[in-house]
Amino acid sequence: MTMLSFRVDDEEAAEMRWWADHLGIDRSELLRDALHRRLVELKSVSDARRYGESPVTDDERALSEVAGWGPADDWSDWADAEG
C-alpha cells in the first residue's frame, strides 16, 4: 500500500472527520473509499467514451440474437412428473 498526503480545506476536513465518526470508520478508510469510487467513475466514463468511438461489429452483434432465446428447454414440469 502507498501512503498519500494532500491538503484540503478546513471545512472539508471537518466534514470528513464528522462522516468518519458518524459511520464509525477511520478517516483513512473513508478517503480510500472515496478515492476508489471516483476512480471507478472515471474509468467507466472513459470506457463509455471508447465504446462510443468503436461501434459494435457484426460479429459482436451476432451473439445478441442468441441472448434473447432464453432457456433451450423448459424443465419446470419435471418436478411434478417425478413426484
mmCIF file of C-alpha atoms in Angstrom:
data_model
loop_
_atom_site.group_PDB
_atom_site.id
_atom_site.type_symbol
_atom_site.label_atom_id
_atom_site.label_comp_id
_atom_site.label_asym_id
_atom_site.label_seq_id
_atom_site.Cartn_x
_atom_site.Cartn_y
_atom_site.Cartn_z
ATOM 1 C CA MET A 1 0.000 0.000 0.000
ATOM 2 C CA THR A 2 1.204 3.519 -0.769
ATOM 3 C CA MET A 3 0.790 6.437 1.585
ATOM 4 C CA LEU A 4 -0.663 9.611 0.080
ATOM 5 C CA SER A 5 -0.614 13.046 1.613
ATOM 6 C CA PHE A 6 -2.556 16.073 0.406
ATOM 7 C CA ARG A 7 -4.135 19.261 1.655
ATOM 8 C CA VAL A 8 -7.852 20.005 1.869
ATOM 9 C CA ASP A 9 -9.947 22.959 3.002
ATOM 10 C CA ASP A 10 -10.540 23.127 6.733
ATOM 11 C CA GLU A 11 -14.310 22.830 6.219
ATOM 12 C CA GLU A 12 -13.909 19.672 4.109
ATOM 13 C CA ALA A 13 -11.534 18.191 6.689
ATOM 14 C CA ALA A 14 -14.091 18.836 9.460
ATOM 15 C CA GLU A 15 -16.865 17.291 7.360
ATOM 16 C CA MET A 16 -14.696 14.283 6.599
ATOM 17 C CA ARG A 17 -13.996 13.803 10.318
ATOM 18 C CA TRP A 18 -17.731 14.098 11.085
ATOM 19 C CA TRP A 19 -18.646 11.491 8.461
ATOM 20 C CA ALA A 20 -15.926 9.099 9.605
ATOM 21 C CA ASP A 21 -17.138 9.390 13.197
ATOM 22 C CA HIS A 22 -20.784 9.103 12.130
ATOM 23 C CA LEU A 23 -20.054 5.968 10.084
ATOM 24 C CA GLY A 24 -17.754 4.505 12.737
ATOM 25 C CA ILE A 25 -14.798 4.120 10.370
ATOM 26 C CA ASP A 26 -11.275 5.506 10.206
ATOM 27 C CA ARG A 27 -10.737 8.675 8.228
ATOM 28 C CA SER A 28 -8.256 6.788 6.072
ATOM 29 C CA GLU A 29 -10.909 4.226 5.175
ATOM 30 C CA LEU A 30 -13.347 6.997 4.221
ATOM 31 C CA LEU A 31 -10.746 8.634 1.994
ATOM 32 C CA ARG A 32 -9.691 5.313 0.412
ATOM 33 C CA ASP A 33 -13.315 4.506 -0.353
ATOM 34 C CA ALA A 34 -13.945 7.975 -1.807
ATOM 35 C CA LEU A 35 -10.837 7.724 -3.991
ATOM 36 C CA HIS A 36 -11.778 4.227 -5.146
ATOM 37 C CA ARG A 37 -15.319 5.305 -6.069
ATOM 38 C CA ARG A 38 -14.030 8.313 -8.002
ATOM 39 C CA LEU A 39 -11.515 6.196 -9.920
ATOM 40 C CA VAL A 40 -14.233 3.662 -10.799
ATOM 41 C CA GLU A 41 -16.409 6.529 -12.038
ATOM 42 C CA LEU A 42 -13.610 7.957 -14.167
ATOM 43 C CA LYS A 43 -12.849 4.536 -15.652
ATOM 44 C CA SER A 44 -16.496 3.956 -16.544
ATOM 45 C CA VAL A 45 -16.726 7.335 -18.277
ATOM 46 C CA SER A 46 -13.547 6.534 -20.175
ATOM 47 C CA ASP A 47 -14.846 3.076 -21.113
ATOM 48 C CA ALA A 48 -18.135 4.563 -22.321
ATOM 49 C CA ARG A 49 -16.287 7.082 -24.462
ATOM 50 C CA ARG A 50 -14.110 4.360 -26.001
ATOM 51 C CA TYR A 51 -17.170 2.190 -26.581
ATOM 52 C CA GLY A 52 -18.843 5.095 -28.392
ATOM 53 C CA GLU A 53 -15.779 5.579 -30.567
ATOM 54 C CA SER A 54 -15.685 1.889 -31.543
ATOM 55 C CA PRO A 55 -19.041 0.757 -32.921
ATOM 56 C CA VAL A 56 -20.078 -2.841 -32.354
ATOM 57 C CA THR A 57 -19.100 -5.132 -35.210
ATOM 58 C CA ASP A 58 -21.467 -7.534 -36.956
ATOM 59 C CA ASP A 59 -19.641 -10.454 -35.319
ATOM 60 C CA GLU A 60 -20.224 -8.977 -31.854
ATOM 61 C CA ARG A 61 -23.847 -8.184 -32.675
ATOM 62 C CA ALA A 62 -24.487 -11.802 -33.741
ATOM 63 C CA LEU A 63 -24.359 -13.002 -30.134
ATOM 64 C CA SER A 64 -27.114 -10.601 -29.076
ATOM 65 C CA GLU A 65 -29.635 -12.667 -31.049
ATOM 66 C CA VAL A 66 -28.745 -15.767 -29.024
ATOM 67 C CA ALA A 67 -29.152 -13.880 -25.734
ATOM 68 C CA GLY A 68 -32.862 -13.425 -26.424
ATOM 69 C CA TRP A 69 -33.576 -17.120 -26.855
ATOM 70 C CA GLY A 70 -33.871 -17.863 -23.146
ATOM 71 C CA PRO A 71 -33.597 -21.436 -21.854
ATOM 72 C CA ALA A 72 -33.432 -24.055 -24.577
ATOM 73 C CA ASP A 73 -35.858 -26.334 -22.705
ATOM 74 C CA ASP A 74 -38.469 -25.808 -20.027
ATOM 75 C CA TRP A 75 -37.719 -28.357 -17.310
ATOM 76 C CA SER A 76 -40.192 -26.999 -14.745
ATOM 77 C CA ASP A 77 -42.699 -29.805 -15.390
ATOM 78 C CA TRP A 78 -40.146 -32.495 -14.482
ATOM 79 C CA ALA A 79 -40.517 -31.849 -10.767
ATOM 80 C CA ASP A 80 -44.206 -32.783 -10.991
ATOM 81 C CA ALA A 81 -43.528 -35.882 -13.136
ATOM 82 C CA GLU A 82 -41.119 -37.397 -10.584
ATOM 83 C CA GLY A 83 -43.441 -36.919 -7.609
#
